[in-house]
Amino acid sequence: MAMRLVELGLDPKVKAYAQISAISEAFKVLQQGVIDKENQDQIRTIKETLEQLEGGTPNVIDV
């Protein structure tokens, strides 16, 4: 679907208002992918921290 939106956005035969809409939707798809990746990274970090707090192998050396 994202490829089709890009095709519509770049096709000179498509009306300008439809191109703008397609380009806008394509950027939304890209933005959502970035947000999803960032959320996955944050969740992974939180899980690792919780595992350490719950008795997992700590990465911190207490001096």
JSON list of N, CA and C in Angstrom, two decimals:
[
{"chain": "A", "resi": 1, "resn": "MET", "atom": "N", "xyz": [0.82, -1.19, 0.00]},
{"chain": "A", "resi": 1, "resn": "MET", "atom": "CA", "xyz": [0.00, 0.00, 0.00]},
{"chain": "A", "resi": 1, "resn": "MET", "atom": "C", "xyz": [0.86, 1.25, 0.00]},
{"chain": "A", "resi": 2, "resn": "ALA", "atom": "N", "xyz": [1.95, 1.20, 0.76]},
{"chain": "A", "resi": 2, "resn": "ALA", "atom": "CA", "xyz": [2.83, 2.37, 0.81]},
{"chain": "A", "resi": 2, "resn": "ALA", "atom": "C", "xyz": [3.44, 2.64, -0.56]},
{"chain": "A", "resi": 3, "resn": "MET", "atom": "N", "xyz": [3.82, 1.59, -1.28]},
{"chain": "A", "resi": 3, "resn": "MET", "atom": "CA", "xyz": [4.38, 1.77, -2.62]},
{"chain": "A", "resi": 3, "resn": "MET", "atom": "C", "xyz": [3.35, 2.41, -3.55]},
{"chain": "A", "resi": 4, "resn": "ARG", "atom": "N", "xyz": [2.10, 2.00, -3.42]},
{"chain": "A", "resi": 4, "resn": "ARG", "atom": "CA", "xyz": [1.03, 2.57, -4.26]},
{"chain": "A", "resi": 4, "resn": "ARG", "atom": "C", "xyz": [0.84, 4.05, -3.94]},
{"chain": "A", "resi": 5, "resn": "LEU", "atom": "N", "xyz": [0.92, 4.41, -2.68]},
{"chain": "A", "resi": 5, "resn": "LEU", "atom": "CA", "xyz": [0.79, 5.82, -2.30]},
{"chain": "A", "resi": 5, "resn": "LEU", "atom": "C", "xyz": [1.93, 6.63, -2.91]},
{"chain": "A", "resi": 6, "resn": "VAL", "atom": "N", "xyz": [3.14, 6.07, -2.90]},
{"chain": "A", "resi": 6, "resn": "VAL", "atom": "CA", "xyz": [4.28, 6.77, -3.49]},
{"chain": "A", "resi": 6, "resn": "VAL", "atom": "C", "xyz": [4.06, 6.93, -5.00]},
{"chain": "A", "resi": 7, "resn": "GLU", "atom": "N", "xyz": [3.59, 5.87, -5.64]},
{"chain": "A", "resi": 7, "resn": "GLU", "atom": "CA", "xyz": [3.32, 5.94, -7.09]},
{"chain": "A", "resi": 7, "resn": "GLU", "atom": "C", "xyz": [2.30, 7.03, -7.39]},
{"chain": "A", "resi": 8, "resn": "LEU", "atom": "N", "xyz": [1.22, 7.08, -6.62]},
{"chain": "A", "resi": 8, "resn": "LEU", "atom": "CA", "xyz": [0.19, 8.10, -6.83]},
{"chain": "A", "resi": 8, "resn": "LEU", "atom": "C", "xyz": [0.74, 9.50, -6.58]},
{"chain": "A", "resi": 9, "resn": "GLY", "atom": "N", "xyz": [1.55, 9.64, -5.56]},
{"chain": "A", "resi": 9, "resn": "GLY", "atom": "CA", "xyz": [2.10, 10.95, -5.22]},
{"chain": "A", "resi": 9, "resn": "GLY", "atom": "C", "xyz": [3.07, 11.48, -6.27]},
{"chain": "A", "resi": 10, "resn": "LEU", "atom": "N", "xyz": [3.72, 10.58, -6.99]},
{"chain": "A", "resi": 10, "resn": "LEU", "atom": "CA", "xyz": [4.72, 11.01, -7.98]},
{"chain": "A", "resi": 10, "resn": "LEU", "atom": "C", "xyz": [4.20, 10.99, -9.41]},
{"chain": "A", "resi": 11, "resn": "ASP", "atom": "N", "xyz": [3.03, 10.45, -9.63]},
{"chain": "A", "resi": 11, "resn": "ASP", "atom": "CA", "xyz": [2.48, 10.32, -10.98]},
{"chain": "A", "resi": 11, "resn": "ASP", "atom": "C", "xyz": [1.96, 11.68, -11.48]},
{"chain": "A", "resi": 12, "resn": "PRO", "atom": "N", "xyz": [2.55, 12.21, -12.56]},
{"chain": "A", "resi": 12, "resn": "PRO", "atom": "CA", "xyz": [2.11, 13.52, -13.06]},
{"chain": "A", "resi": 12, "resn": "PRO", "atom": "C", "xyz": [0.70, 13.51, -13.63]},
{"chain": "A", "resi": 13, "resn": "LYS", "atom": "N", "xyz": [0.14, 12.33, -13.91]},
{"chain": "A", "resi": 13, "resn": "LYS", "atom": "CA", "xyz": [-1.22, 12.24, -14.44]},
{"chain": "A", "resi": 13, "resn": "LYS", "atom": "C", "xyz": [-2.28, 12.37, -13.35]},
{"chain": "A", "resi": 14, "resn": "VAL", "atom": "N", "xyz": [-1.87, 12.21, -12.10]},
{"chain": "A", "resi": 14, "resn": "VAL", "atom": "CA", "xyz": [-2.81, 12.28, -10.98]},
{"chain": "A", "resi": 14, "resn": "VAL", "atom": "C", "xyz": [-3.01, 13.74, -10.60]},
{"chain": "A", "resi": 15, "resn": "LYS", "atom": "N", "xyz": [-4.25, 14.08, -10.29]},
{"chain": "A", "resi": 15, "resn": "LYS", "atom": "CA", "xyz": [-4.58, 15.46, -9.90]},
{"chain": "A", "resi": 15, "resn": "LYS", "atom": "C", "xyz": [-3.79, 15.87, -8.67]},
{"chain": "A", "resi": 16, "resn": "ALA", "atom": "N", "xyz": [-3.49, 17.16, -8.57]},
{"chain": "A", "resi": 16, "resn": "ALA", "atom": "CA", "xyz": [-2.65, 17.67, -7.49]},
{"chain": "A", "resi": 16, "resn": "ALA", "atom": "C", "xyz": [-3.24, 17.36, -6.12]},
{"chain": "A", "resi": 17, "resn": "TYR", "atom": "N", "xyz": [-4.56, 17.52, -5.95]},
{"chain": "A", "resi": 17, "resn": "TYR", "atom": "CA", "xyz": [-5.15, 17.28, -4.64]},
{"chain": "A", "resi": 17, "resn": "TYR", "atom": "C", "xyz": [-5.02, 15.81, -4.24]},
{"chain": "A", "resi": 18, "resn": "ALA", "atom": "N", "xyz": [-5.08, 14.91, -5.21]},
{"chain": "A", "resi": 18, "resn": "ALA", "atom": "CA", "xyz": [-4.91, 13.49, -4.91]},
{"chain": "A", "resi": 18, "resn": "ALA", "atom": "C", "xyz": [-3.45, 13.17, -4.61]},
{"chain": "A", "resi": 19, "resn": "GLN", "atom": "N", "xyz": [-2.53, 13.84, -5.30]},
{"chain": "A", "resi": 19, "resn": "GLN", "atom": "CA", "xyz": [-1.11, 13.65, -5.01]},
{"chain": "A", "resi": 19, "resn": "GLN", "atom": "C", "xyz": [-0.79, 14.10, -3.59]},
{"chain": "A", "resi": 20, "resn": "ILE", "atom": "N", "xyz": [-1.31, 15.25, -3.22]},
{"chain": "A", "resi": 20, "resn": "ILE", "atom": "CA", "xyz": [-1.05, 15.77, -1.87]},
{"chain": "A", "resi": 20, "resn": "ILE", "atom": "C", "xyz": [-1.57, 14.79, -0.82]},
{"chain": "A", "resi": 21, "resn": "SER", "atom": "N", "xyz": [-2.75, 14.27, -1.04]},
{"chain": "A", "resi": 21, "resn": "SER", "atom": "CA", "xyz": [-3.33, 13.30, -0.11]},
{"chain": "A", "resi": 21, "resn": "SER", "atom": "C", "xyz": [-2.48, 12.03, -0.04]},
{"chain": "A", "resi": 22, "resn": "ALA", "atom": "N", "xyz": [-2.04, 11.53, -1.19]},
{"chain": "A", "resi": 22, "resn": "ALA", "atom": "CA", "xyz": [-1.22, 10.32, -1.22]},
{"chain": "A", "resi": 22, "resn": "ALA", "atom": "C", "xyz": [0.12, 10.54, -0.53]},
{"chain": "A", "resi": 23, "resn": "ILE", "atom": "N", "xyz": [0.72, 11.69, -0.78]},
{"chain": "A", "resi": 23, "resn": "ILE", "atom": "CA", "xyz": [2.01, 12.00, -0.15]},
{"chain": "A", "resi": 23, "resn": "ILE", "atom": "C", "xyz": [1.85, 12.11, 1.36]},
{"chain": "A", "resi": 24, "resn": "SER", "atom": "N", "xyz": [0.77, 12.77, 1.78]},
{"chain": "A", "resi": 24, "resn": "SER", "atom": "CA", "xyz": [0.50, 12.90, 3.22]},
{"chain": "A", "resi": 24, "resn": "SER", "atom": "C", "xyz": [0.35, 11.54, 3.88]},
{"chain": "A", "resi": 25, "resn": "GLU", "atom": "N", "xyz": [-0.42, 10.66, 3.25]},
{"chain": "A", "resi": 25, "resn": "GLU", "atom": "CA", "xyz": [-0.62, 9.32, 3.80]},
{"chain": "A", "resi": 25, "resn": "GLU", "atom": "C", "xyz": [0.67, 8.51, 3.80]},
{"chain": "A", "resi": 26, "resn": "ALA", "atom": "N", "xyz": [1.50, 8.67, 2.77]},
{"chain": "A", "resi": 26, "resn": "ALA", "atom": "CA", "xyz": [2.79, 7.97, 2.73]},
{"chain": "A", "resi": 26, "resn": "ALA", "atom": "C", "xyz": [3.67, 8.40, 3.89]},
{"chain": "A", "resi": 27, "resn": "PHE", "atom": "N", "xyz": [3.70, 9.69, 4.17]},
{"chain": "A", "resi": 27, "resn": "PHE", "atom": "CA", "xyz": [4.49, 10.18, 5.30]},
{"chain": "A", "resi": 27, "resn": "PHE", "atom": "C", "xyz": [3.94, 9.68, 6.63]},
{"chain": "A", "resi": 28, "resn": "LYS", "atom": "N", "xyz": [2.63, 9.54, 6.73]},
{"chain": "A", "resi": 28, "resn": "LYS", "atom": "CA", "xyz": [2.03, 9.00, 7.96]},
{"chain": "A", "resi": 28, "resn": "LYS", "atom": "C", "xyz": [2.48, 7.57, 8.18]},
{"chain": "A", "resi": 29, "resn": "VAL", "atom": "N", "xyz": [2.52, 6.78, 7.10]},
{"chain": "A", "resi": 29, "resn": "VAL", "atom": "CA", "xyz": [2.98, 5.39, 7.19]},
{"chain": "A", "resi": 29, "resn": "VAL", "atom": "C", "xyz": [4.43, 5.35, 7.66]},
{"chain": "A", "resi": 30, "resn": "LEU", "atom": "N", "xyz": [5.27, 6.20, 7.07]},
{"chain": "A", "resi": 30, "resn": "LEU", "atom": "CA", "xyz": [6.68, 6.24, 7.47]},
{"chain": "A", "resi": 30, "resn": "LEU", "atom": "C", "xyz": [6.83, 6.67, 8.92]},
{"chain": "A", "resi": 31, "resn": "GLN", "atom": "N", "xyz": [6.11, 7.70, 9.31]},
{"chain": "A", "resi": 31, "resn": "GLN", "atom": "CA", "xyz": [6.19, 8.20, 10.68]},
{"chain": "A", "resi": 31, "resn": "GLN", "atom": "C", "xyz": [5.75, 7.14, 11.67]},
{"chain": "A", "resi": 32, "resn": "GLN", "atom": "N", "xyz": [4.67, 6.43, 11.36]},
{"chain": "A", "resi": 32, "resn": "GLN", "atom": "CA", "xyz": [4.19, 5.39, 12.26]},
{"chain": "A", "resi": 32, "resn": "GLN", "atom": "C", "xyz": [5.22, 4.28, 12.41]},
{"chain": "A", "resi": 33, "resn": "GLY", "atom": "N", "xyz": [5.92, 3.95, 11.32]},
{"chain": "A", "resi": 33, "resn": "GLY", "atom": "CA", "xyz": [6.98, 2.95, 11.40]},
{"chain": "A", "resi": 33, "resn": "GLY", "atom": "C", "xyz": [8.10, 3.38, 12.32]},
{"chain": "A", "resi": 34, "resn": "VAL", "atom": "N", "xyz": [8.48, 4.65, 12.26]},
{"chain": "A", "resi": 34, "resn": "VAL", "atom": "CA", "xyz": [9.53, 5.18, 13.13]},
{"chain": "A", "resi": 34, "resn": "VAL", "atom": "C", "xyz": [9.07, 5.15, 14.58]},
{"chain": "A", "resi": 35, "resn": "ILE", "atom": "N", "xyz": [7.85, 5.57, 14.81]},
{"chain": "A", "resi": 35, "resn": "ILE", "atom": "CA", "xyz": [7.31, 5.59, 16.18]},
{"chain": "A", "resi": 35, "resn": "ILE", "atom": "C", "xyz": [7.24, 4.18, 16.74]},
{"chain": "A", "resi": 36, "resn": "ASP", "atom": "N", "xyz": [6.79, 3.22, 15.92]},
{"chain": "A", "resi": 36, "resn": "ASP", "atom": "CA", "xyz": [6.73, 1.83, 16.37]},
{"chain": "A", "resi": 36, "resn": "ASP", "atom": "C", "xyz": [8.10, 1.31, 16.75]},
{"chain": "A", "resi": 37, "resn": "LYS", "atom": "N", "xyz": [9.11, 1.62, 15.95]},
{"chain": "A", "resi": 37, "resn": "LYS", "atom": "CA", "xyz": [10.48, 1.18, 16.23]},
{"chain": "A", "resi": 37, "resn": "LYS", "atom": "C", "xyz": [10.99, 1.78, 17.53]},
{"chain": "A", "resi": 38, "resn": "GLU", "atom": "N", "xyz": [10.75, 3.08, 17.73]},
{"chain": "A", "resi": 38, "resn": "GLU", "atom": "CA", "xyz": [11.17, 3.74, 18.96]},
{"chain": "A", "resi": 38, "resn": "GLU", "atom": "C", "xyz": [10.48, 3.13, 20.17]},
{"chain": "A", "resi": 39, "resn": "ASN", "atom": "N", "xyz": [9.19, 2.84, 20.03]},
{"chain": "A", "resi": 39, "resn": "ASN", "atom": "CA", "xyz": [8.44, 2.23, 21.14]},
{"chain": "A", "resi": 39, "resn": "ASN", "atom": "C", "xyz": [8.99, 0.85, 21.46]},
{"chain": "A", "resi": 40, "resn": "GLN", "atom": "N", "xyz": [9.32, 0.06, 20.44]},
{"chain": "A", "resi": 40, "resn": "GLN", "atom": "CA", "xyz": [9.89, -1.26, 20.67]},
{"chain": "A", "resi": 40, "resn": "GLN", "atom": "C", "xyz": [11.22, -1.16, 21.41]},
{"chain": "A", "resi": 41, "resn": "ASP", "atom": "N", "xyz": [12.05, -0.19, 21.03]},
{"chain": "A", "resi": 41, "resn": "ASP", "atom": "CA", "xyz": [13.33, -0.01, 21.70]},
{"chain": "A", "resi": 41, "resn": "ASP", "atom": "C", "xyz": [13.13, 0.38, 23.17]},
{"chain": "A", "resi": 42, "resn": "GLN", "atom": "N", "xyz": [12.18, 1.26, 23.43]},
{"chain": "A", "resi": 42, "resn": "GLN", "atom": "CA", "xyz": [11.92, 1.69, 24.80]},
{"chain": "A", "resi": 42, "resn": "GLN", "atom": "C", "xyz": [11.36, 0.54, 25.64]},
{"chain": "A", "resi": 43, "resn": "ILE", "atom": "N", "xyz": [10.47, -0.25, 25.06]},
{"chain": "A", "resi": 43, "resn": "ILE", "atom": "CA", "xyz": [9.91, -1.39, 25.78]},
{"chain": "A", "resi": 43, "resn": "ILE", "atom": "C", "xyz": [11.01, -2.40, 26.10]},
{"chain": "A", "resi": 44, "resn": "ARG", "atom": "N", "xyz": [11.91, -2.64, 25.15]},
{"chain": "A", "resi": 44, "resn": "ARG", "atom": "CA", "xyz": [13.02, -3.57, 25.38]},
{"chain": "A", "resi": 44, "resn": "ARG", "atom": "C", "xyz": [13.89, -3.08, 26.54]},
{"chain": "A", "resi": 45, "resn": "THR", "atom": "N", "xyz": [14.17, -1.78, 26.57]},
{"chain": "A", "resi": 45, "resn": "THR", "atom": "CA", "xyz": [14.98, -1.21, 27.64]},
{"chain": "A", "resi": 45, "resn": "THR", "atom": "C", "xyz": [14.27, -1.35, 28.99]},
{"chain": "A", "resi": 46, "resn": "ILE", "atom": "N", "xyz": [12.99, -1.09, 29.01]},
{"chain": "A", "resi": 46, "resn": "ILE", "atom": "CA", "xyz": [12.21, -1.22, 30.26]},
{"chain": "A", "resi": 46, "resn": "ILE", "atom": "C", "xyz": [12.21, -2.67, 30.73]},
{"chain": "A", "resi": 47, "resn": "LYS", "atom": "N", "xyz": [12.03, -3.63, 29.82]},
{"chain": "A", "resi": 47, "resn": "LYS", "atom": "CA", "xyz": [12.04, -5.04, 30.19]},
{"chain": "A", "resi": 47, "resn": "LYS", "atom": "C", "xyz": [13.39, -5.44, 30.78]},
{"chain": "A", "resi": 48, "resn": "GLU", "atom": "N", "xyz": [14.47, -4.99, 30.16]},
{"chain": "A", "resi": 48, "resn": "GLU", "atom": "CA", "xyz": [15.81, -5.32, 30.67]},
{"chain": "A", "resi": 48, "resn": "GLU", "atom": "C", "xyz": [16.00, -4.75, 32.07]},
{"chain": "A", "resi": 49, "resn": "THR", "atom": "N", "xyz": [15.55, -3.52, 32.28]},
{"chain": "A", "resi": 49, "resn": "THR", "atom": "CA", "xyz": [15.68, -2.88, 33.59]},
{"chain": "A", "resi": 49, "resn": "THR", "atom": "C", "xyz": [14.86, -3.65, 34.63]},
{"chain": "A", "resi": 50, "resn": "LEU", "atom": "N", "xyz": [13.64, -4.03, 34.28]},
{"chain": "A", "resi": 50, "resn": "LEU", "atom": "CA", "xyz": [12.79, -4.79, 35.20]},
{"chain": "A", "resi": 50, "resn": "LEU", "atom": "C", "xyz": [13.42, -6.13, 35.56]},
{"chain": "A", "resi": 51, "resn": "GLU", "atom": "N", "xyz": [14.00, -6.80, 34.56]},
{"chain": "A", "resi": 51, "resn": "GLU", "atom": "CA", "xyz": [14.65, -8.08, 34.83]},
{"chain": "A", "resi": 51, "resn": "GLU", "atom": "C", "xyz": [15.79, -7.92, 35.81]},
{"chain": "A", "resi": 52, "resn": "GLN", "atom": "N", "xyz": [16.55, -6.84, 35.67]},
{"chain": "A", "resi": 52, "resn": "GLN", "atom": "CA", "xyz": [17.65, -6.58, 36.60]},
{"chain": "A", "resi": 52, "resn": "GLN", "atom": "C", "xyz": [17.12, -6.30, 37.99]},
{"chain": "A", "resi": 53, "resn": "LEU", "atom": "N", "xyz": [16.05, -5.54, 38.10]},
{"chain": "A", "resi": 53, "resn": "LEU", "atom": "CA", "xyz": [15.47, -5.20, 39.39]},
{"chain": "A", "resi": 53, "resn": "LEU", "atom": "C", "xyz": [14.84, -6.41, 40.06]},
{"chain": "A", "resi": 54, "resn": "GLU", "atom": "N", "xyz": [14.36, -7.35, 39.28]},
{"chain": "A", "resi": 54, "resn": "GLU", "atom": "CA", "xyz": [13.69, -8.52, 39.82]},
{"chain": "A", "resi": 54, "resn": "GLU", "atom": "C", "xyz": [14.65, -9.66, 40.12]},
{"chain": "A", "resi": 55, "resn": "GLY", "atom": "N", "xyz": [15.93, -9.42, 40.05]},
{"chain": "A", "resi": 55, "resn": "GLY", "atom": "CA", "xyz": [16.89, -10.43, 40.43]},
{"chain": "A", "resi": 55, "resn": "GLY", "atom": "C", "xyz": [17.67, -11.03, 39.30]},
{"chain": "A", "resi": 56, "resn": "GLY", "atom": "N", "xyz": [17.57, -10.48, 38.14]},
{"chain": "A", "resi": 56, "resn": "GLY", "atom": "CA", "xyz": [18.36, -10.96, 37.03]},
{"chain": "A", "resi": 56, "resn": "GLY", "atom": "C", "xyz": [19.82, -10.58, 37.25]},
{"chain": "A", "resi": 57, "resn": "THR", "atom": "N", "xyz": [20.66, -10.95, 36.35]},
{"chain": "A", "resi": 57, "resn": "THR", "atom": "CA", "xyz": [22.07, -10.62, 36.45]},
{"chain": "A", "resi": 57, "resn": "THR", "atom": "C", "xyz": [22.26, -9.12, 36.32]},
{"chain": "A", "resi": 58, "resn": "PRO", "atom": "N", "xyz": [22.73, -8.45, 37.35]},
{"chain": "A", "resi": 58, "resn": "PRO", "atom": "CA", "xyz": [22.89, -7.00, 37.27]},
{"chain": "A", "resi": 58, "resn": "PRO", "atom": "C", "xyz": [24.08, -6.60, 36.43]},
{"chain": "A", "resi": 59, "resn": "ASN", "atom": "N", "xyz": [23.97, -5.48, 35.75]},
{"chain": "A", "resi": 59, "resn": "ASN", "atom": "CA", "xyz": [25.08, -4.93, 34.97]},
{"chain": "A", "resi": 59, "resn": "ASN", "atom": "C", "xyz": [25.81, -3.86, 35.76]},
{"chain": "A", "resi": 60, "resn": "VAL", "atom": "N", "xyz": [25.43, -3.70, 37.01]},
{"chain": "A", "resi": 60, "resn": "VAL", "atom": "CA", "xyz": [26.02, -2.67, 37.85]},
{"chain": "A", "resi": 60, "resn": "VAL", "atom": "C", "xyz": [26.85, -3.34, 38.94]},
{"chain": "A", "resi": 61, "resn": "ILE", "atom": "N", "xyz": [28.03, -2.82, 39.17]},
{"chain": "A", "resi": 61, "resn": "ILE", "atom": "CA", "xyz": [28.89, -3.32, 40.23]},
{"chain": "A", "resi": 61, "resn": "ILE", "atom": "C", "xyz": [28.83, -2.36, 41.39]},
{"chain": "A", "resi": 62, "resn": "ASP", "atom": "N", "xyz": [28.39, -2.85, 42.56]},
{"chain": "A", "resi": 62, "resn": "ASP", "atom": "CA", "xyz": [28.27, -2.01, 43.75]},
{"chain": "A", "resi": 62, "resn": "ASP", "atom": "C", "xyz": [29.62, -1.99, 44.46]},
{"chain": "A", "resi": 63, "resn": "VAL", "atom": "N", "xyz": [30.18, -0.80, 44.61]},
{"chain": "A", "resi": 63, "resn": "VAL", "atom": "CA", "xyz": [31.49, -0.67, 45.24]},
{"chain": "A", "resi": 63, "resn": "VAL", "atom": "C", "xyz": [31.35, -0.17, 46.65]}
]
